[in-house]
mmCIF file of C-alpha atoms in Angstrom:
data_model
loop_
_atom_site.group_PDB
_atom_site.id
_atom_site.type_symbol
_atom_site.label_atom_id
_atom_site.label_comp_id
_atom_site.label_asym_id
_atom_site.label_seq_id
_atom_site.Cartn_x
_atom_site.Cartn_y
_atom_site.Cartn_z
ATOM 1 C CA UNK A 1 130.013 0.656 -104.012
ATOM 2 C CA UNK A 2 132.485 -1.557 -105.628
ATOM 3 C CA UNK A 3 135.038 -3.872 -104.527
ATOM 4 C CA UNK A 4 137.574 -2.583 -106.696
ATOM 5 C CA UNK A 5 141.059 -2.111 -107.669
ATOM 6 C CA UNK A 6 141.782 -0.933 -111.276
ATOM 7 C CA UNK A 7 143.858 -3.008 -113.546
ATOM 8 C CA UNK A 8 147.235 -1.320 -113.885
ATOM 9 C CA UNK A 9 148.602 0.129 -117.001
ATOM 10 C CA UNK A 10 149.722 -1.887 -119.710
ATOM 11 C CA UNK A 11 153.153 -3.444 -119.409
ATOM 12 C CA UNK A 12 155.443 -3.911 -122.168
ATOM 13 C CA UNK A 13 155.521 -7.360 -123.947
ATOM 14 C CA UNK A 14 159.120 -7.966 -124.909
ATOM 15 C CA UNK A 15 158.054 -10.995 -127.062
ATOM 16 C CA UNK A 16 155.465 -8.927 -129.213
ATOM 17 C CA UNK A 17 156.676 -6.443 -131.461
ATOM 18 C CA UNK A 18 153.303 -4.619 -131.234
ATOM 19 C CA UNK A 19 154.600 -2.439 -128.235
ATOM 20 C CA UNK A 20 152.520 -1.943 -124.953
ATOM 21 C CA UNK A 21 150.214 -4.845 -123.806
ATOM 22 C CA UNK A 22 148.331 -5.898 -120.665
ATOM 23 C CA UNK A 23 150.084 -8.679 -118.732
ATOM 24 C CA UNK A 24 148.926 -12.239 -119.253
ATOM 25 C CA UNK A 25 146.992 -11.936 -115.909
ATOM 26 C CA UNK A 26 145.019 -9.017 -116.572
ATOM 27 C CA UNK A 27 142.010 -8.652 -118.485
ATOM 28 C CA UNK A 28 141.104 -5.929 -121.098
ATOM 29 C CA UNK A 29 137.981 -3.747 -120.010
ATOM 30 C CA UNK A 30 135.683 -5.460 -122.448
ATOM 31 C CA UNK A 31 136.798 -9.043 -120.956
ATOM 32 C CA UNK A 32 136.319 -7.993 -117.439
ATOM 33 C CA UNK A 33 132.994 -6.579 -118.213
ATOM 34 C CA UNK A 34 131.882 -9.895 -120.212
ATOM 35 C CA UNK A 35 133.101 -12.363 -117.217
ATOM 36 C CA UNK A 36 131.798 -10.182 -114.561
ATOM 37 C CA UNK A 37 128.270 -11.220 -116.146
ATOM 38 C CA UNK A 38 128.988 -14.847 -116.183
ATOM 39 C CA UNK A 39 131.538 -15.516 -113.410
ATOM 40 C CA UNK A 40 131.806 -14.732 -109.610
ATOM 41 C CA UNK A 41 135.360 -13.220 -109.172
ATOM 42 C CA UNK A 42 137.479 -13.677 -106.448
ATOM 43 C CA UNK A 43 138.747 -10.852 -103.958
ATOM 44 C CA UNK A 44 141.013 -10.557 -101.123
ATOM 45 C CA UNK A 45 140.500 -7.741 -98.479
ATOM 46 C CA UNK A 46 142.210 -6.675 -95.621
ATOM 47 C CA UNK A 47 141.388 -4.693 -92.381
ATOM 48 C CA UNK A 48 144.417 -3.014 -91.634
ATOM 49 C CA UNK A 49 145.212 -2.840 -87.671
ATOM 50 C CA UNK A 50 148.097 -1.518 -85.537
ATOM 51 C CA UNK A 51 148.995 -3.655 -82.736
ATOM 52 C CA UNK A 52 150.800 -3.322 -79.146
ATOM 53 C CA UNK A 53 153.431 -5.177 -77.866
ATOM 54 C CA UNK A 54 151.312 -8.195 -76.663
ATOM 55 C CA UNK A 55 149.564 -8.212 -80.212
ATOM 56 C CA UNK A 56 146.388 -6.327 -78.924
ATOM 57 C CA UNK A 57 144.556 -4.471 -81.557
ATOM 58 C CA UNK A 58 144.906 -0.777 -80.665
ATOM 59 C CA UNK A 59 144.012 1.051 -83.877
ATOM 60 C CA UNK A 60 141.997 0.091 -87.121
ATOM 61 C CA UNK A 61 142.674 1.710 -90.436
ATOM 62 C CA UNK A 62 139.966 2.810 -92.573
ATOM 63 C CA UNK A 63 140.197 4.240 -96.235
ATOM 64 C CA UNK A 64 138.482 7.357 -97.500
ATOM 65 C CA UNK A 65 138.024 7.697 -101.076
ATOM 66 C CA UNK A 66 135.699 9.154 -103.459
ATOM 67 C CA UNK A 67 133.698 6.774 -105.588
ATOM 68 C CA UNK A 68 132.513 6.719 -109.046
ATOM 69 C CA UNK A 69 129.783 9.386 -108.654
ATOM 70 C CA UNK A 70 131.877 11.614 -106.196
ATOM 71 C CA UNK A 71 130.582 10.452 -103.101
ATOM 72 C CA UNK A 72 133.126 10.507 -100.285
ATOM 73 C CA UNK A 73 133.016 6.945 -98.481
ATOM 74 C CA UNK A 74 134.941 4.524 -96.303
ATOM 75 C CA UNK A 75 136.332 1.131 -97.672
ATOM 76 C CA UNK A 76 138.830 -1.331 -96.987
ATOM 77 C CA UNK A 77 141.904 -2.393 -98.692
ATOM 78 C CA UNK A 78 140.590 -4.991 -101.534
ATOM 79 C CA UNK A 79 141.078 -6.372 -105.029
ATOM 80 C CA UNK A 80 141.088 -9.077 -107.526
ATOM 81 C CA UNK A 81 143.310 -12.218 -107.314
ATOM 82 C CA UNK A 82 145.012 -12.669 -110.517
ATOM 83 C CA UNK A 83 145.370 -15.985 -112.424
ATOM 84 C CA UNK A 84 148.530 -17.856 -110.908
ATOM 85 C CA UNK A 85 148.767 -15.471 -107.727
ATOM 86 C CA UNK A 86 148.496 -16.919 -104.617
ATOM 87 C CA UNK A 87 146.223 -15.254 -101.942
ATOM 88 C CA UNK A 88 149.415 -14.053 -99.850
ATOM 89 C CA UNK A 89 151.022 -12.424 -103.318
ATOM 90 C CA UNK A 90 147.481 -10.913 -103.698
ATOM 91 C CA UNK A 91 146.978 -9.803 -100.644
ATOM 92 C CA UNK A 92 150.550 -8.206 -100.218
ATOM 93 C CA UNK A 93 149.994 -6.505 -103.622
ATOM 94 C CA UNK A 94 146.835 -4.858 -102.614
ATOM 95 C CA UNK A 95 148.077 -3.871 -99.300
ATOM 96 C CA UNK A 96 151.109 -1.895 -100.987
ATOM 97 C CA UNK A 97 149.078 -0.516 -103.618
ATOM 98 C CA UNK A 98 146.625 1.033 -101.351
ATOM 99 C CA UNK A 99 148.823 1.777 -98.214
ATOM 100 C CA UNK A 100 151.992 2.612 -99.775
ATOM 101 C CA UNK A 101 155.116 0.545 -100.031
ATOM 102 C CA UNK A 102 156.390 1.649 -96.392
ATOM 103 C CA UNK A 103 153.345 -0.057 -94.539
ATOM 104 C CA UNK A 104 155.167 -3.032 -94.030
ATOM 105 C CA UNK A 105 152.465 -5.408 -93.537
ATOM 106 C CA UNK A 106 152.823 -8.503 -91.561
ATOM 107 C CA UNK A 107 150.860 -11.178 -93.404
ATOM 108 C CA UNK A 108 149.259 -13.697 -91.687
ATOM 109 C CA UNK A 109 151.057 -17.056 -91.340
ATOM 110 C CA UNK A 110 147.880 -19.008 -92.407
ATOM 111 C CA UNK A 111 145.977 -17.967 -95.670
ATOM 112 C CA UNK A 112 142.950 -18.328 -93.716
ATOM 113 C CA UNK A 113 140.398 -15.613 -93.579
ATOM 114 C CA UNK A 114 138.474 -14.504 -90.741
ATOM 115 C CA UNK A 115 135.464 -14.345 -93.058
ATOM 116 C CA UNK A 116 134.347 -14.986 -96.793
ATOM 117 C CA UNK A 117 132.373 -12.299 -98.024
ATOM 118 C CA UNK A 118 129.944 -12.986 -100.840
ATOM 119 C CA UNK A 119 129.077 -9.620 -102.734
ATOM 120 C CA UNK A 120 126.087 -9.376 -105.129
ATOM 121 C CA UNK A 121 124.790 -7.031 -107.552
ATOM 122 C CA UNK A 122 121.641 -6.963 -106.001
ATOM 123 C CA UNK A 123 120.926 -5.713 -102.337
ATOM 124 C CA UNK A 124 119.318 -8.169 -99.986
ATOM 125 C CA UNK A 125 120.724 -11.345 -101.094
ATOM 126 C CA UNK A 126 123.573 -10.923 -98.692
ATOM 127 C CA UNK A 127 124.991 -8.280 -96.385
ATOM 128 C CA UNK A 128 127.490 -7.483 -99.108
ATOM 129 C CA UNK A 129 126.529 -5.347 -102.386
ATOM 130 C CA UNK A 130 128.811 -4.552 -105.446
ATOM 131 C CA UNK A 131 126.481 -3.268 -108.051
ATOM 132 C CA UNK A 132 128.998 -4.407 -110.947
ATOM 133 C CA UNK A 133 129.427 -8.089 -110.510
ATOM 134 C CA UNK A 134 129.055 -11.177 -108.166
ATOM 135 C CA UNK A 135 132.223 -11.463 -106.160
ATOM 136 C CA UNK A 136 133.625 -13.658 -103.327
ATOM 137 C CA UNK A 137 136.033 -12.064 -100.785
ATOM 138 C CA UNK A 138 138.326 -13.483 -98.667
ATOM 139 C CA UNK A 139 138.917 -11.146 -95.823
ATOM 140 C CA UNK A 140 142.016 -10.835 -93.306
ATOM 141 C CA UNK A 141 143.136 -8.809 -90.512
ATOM 142 C CA UNK A 142 146.446 -7.728 -91.184
ATOM 143 C CA UNK A 143 148.896 -5.571 -88.863
ATOM 144 C CA UNK A 144 151.011 -2.878 -90.708
ATOM 145 C CA UNK A 145 153.733 -1.478 -88.832
ATOM 146 C CA UNK A 146 155.339 1.129 -90.983
ATOM 147 C CA UNK A 147 153.968 4.601 -92.392
ATOM 148 C CA UNK A 148 150.919 4.308 -94.626
ATOM 149 C CA UNK A 149 150.455 6.892 -97.499
ATOM 150 C CA UNK A 150 147.427 5.846 -99.509
ATOM 151 C CA UNK A 151 147.923 5.620 -103.215
ATOM 152 C CA UNK A 152 145.147 4.477 -105.917
ATOM 153 C CA UNK A 153 141.856 5.954 -105.269
ATOM 154 C CA UNK A 154 142.249 6.157 -101.713
ATOM 155 C CA UNK A 155 142.476 9.820 -100.383
ATOM 156 C CA UNK A 156 143.745 9.010 -97.002
ATOM 157 C CA UNK A 157 143.787 6.424 -94.146
ATOM 158 C CA UNK A 158 141.828 7.126 -90.802
ATOM 159 C CA UNK A 159 143.193 5.374 -87.693
ATOM 160 C CA UNK A 160 140.549 4.893 -84.818
ATOM 161 C CA UNK A 161 140.111 2.941 -81.831
ATOM 162 C CA UNK A 162 138.139 -0.643 -82.251
ATOM 163 C CA UNK A 163 135.375 1.047 -80.766
ATOM 164 C CA UNK A 164 135.121 3.906 -83.276
ATOM 165 C CA UNK A 165 135.769 1.480 -86.175
ATOM 166 C CA UNK A 166 132.849 -0.301 -85.391
ATOM 167 C CA UNK A 167 130.496 2.986 -84.365
ATOM 168 C CA UNK A 168 127.202 3.712 -86.229
ATOM 169 C CA UNK A 169 128.717 6.738 -87.614
ATOM 170 C CA UNK A 170 131.678 4.898 -89.311
ATOM 171 C CA UNK A 171 129.292 2.028 -90.109
ATOM 172 C CA UNK A 172 127.068 4.342 -91.971
ATOM 173 C CA UNK A 173 130.037 5.272 -94.052
ATOM 174 C CA UNK A 174 131.440 2.077 -94.988
ATOM 175 C CA UNK A 175 130.553 0.954 -98.547
ATOM 176 C CA UNK A 176 128.771 -2.138 -99.654
ATOM 177 C CA UNK A 177 128.228 -3.680 -96.148
ATOM 178 C CA UNK A 178 131.891 -3.691 -95.260
ATOM 179 C CA UNK A 179 130.629 -2.404 -91.651
ATOM 180 C CA UNK A 180 129.482 -6.062 -91.275
ATOM 181 C CA UNK A 181 133.241 -6.936 -92.154
ATOM 182 C CA UNK A 182 134.888 -4.630 -89.765
ATOM 183 C CA UNK A 183 132.654 -6.129 -87.042
ATOM 184 C CA UNK A 184 133.604 -9.289 -87.834
ATOM 185 C CA UNK A 185 137.368 -8.565 -87.839
ATOM 186 C CA UNK A 186 137.108 -6.952 -84.470
ATOM 187 C CA UNK A 187 135.286 -10.031 -83.075
ATOM 188 C CA UNK A 188 137.901 -12.226 -84.337
ATOM 189 C CA UNK A 189 140.561 -10.460 -82.737
ATOM 190 C CA UNK A 190 138.640 -10.285 -79.536
ATOM 191 C CA UNK A 191 137.742 -6.428 -79.667
ATOM 192 C CA UNK A 192 133.844 -7.014 -79.871
ATOM 193 C CA UNK A 193 131.706 -9.062 -77.401
#
């Protein structure tokens, strides 16, 4: 499992004659590895939902992806917050990266998450695990109104009822303890008793 989103390809730095350089908010692979061993990193996660005219959740979107060892797993939209980036900007960036530019997410008016999840590299410390790092994630329920065409490492998005999303079958497929996040998300919108 990983709370992942790869850094983008390096971008040209017009002030530097060296050609292509990483942007100032991105870390090289070596820097990221060193920081992961020293500090918890901040992430945002989103549970994409479809809502009816009254704002009631009718469907939950769960991503299907192949992990680093080739296993097919389910996950949520997630990724790091860059230095100097607001939570809203990070959330929008990762929704667009994972769901495509035509997803049209409706970001929450308040940046208060429904849950703060703390990921540890060792199982058993919390409900959430990430073998690479200690990470803190702010989790949001985000309605999307457009067409979702997963990108990055996501293979597809599966839309299911809230009941299906919290079922035992789907829970077993969600990586890193994210089944607890989906259940908390559904509880926060009144879909779980």
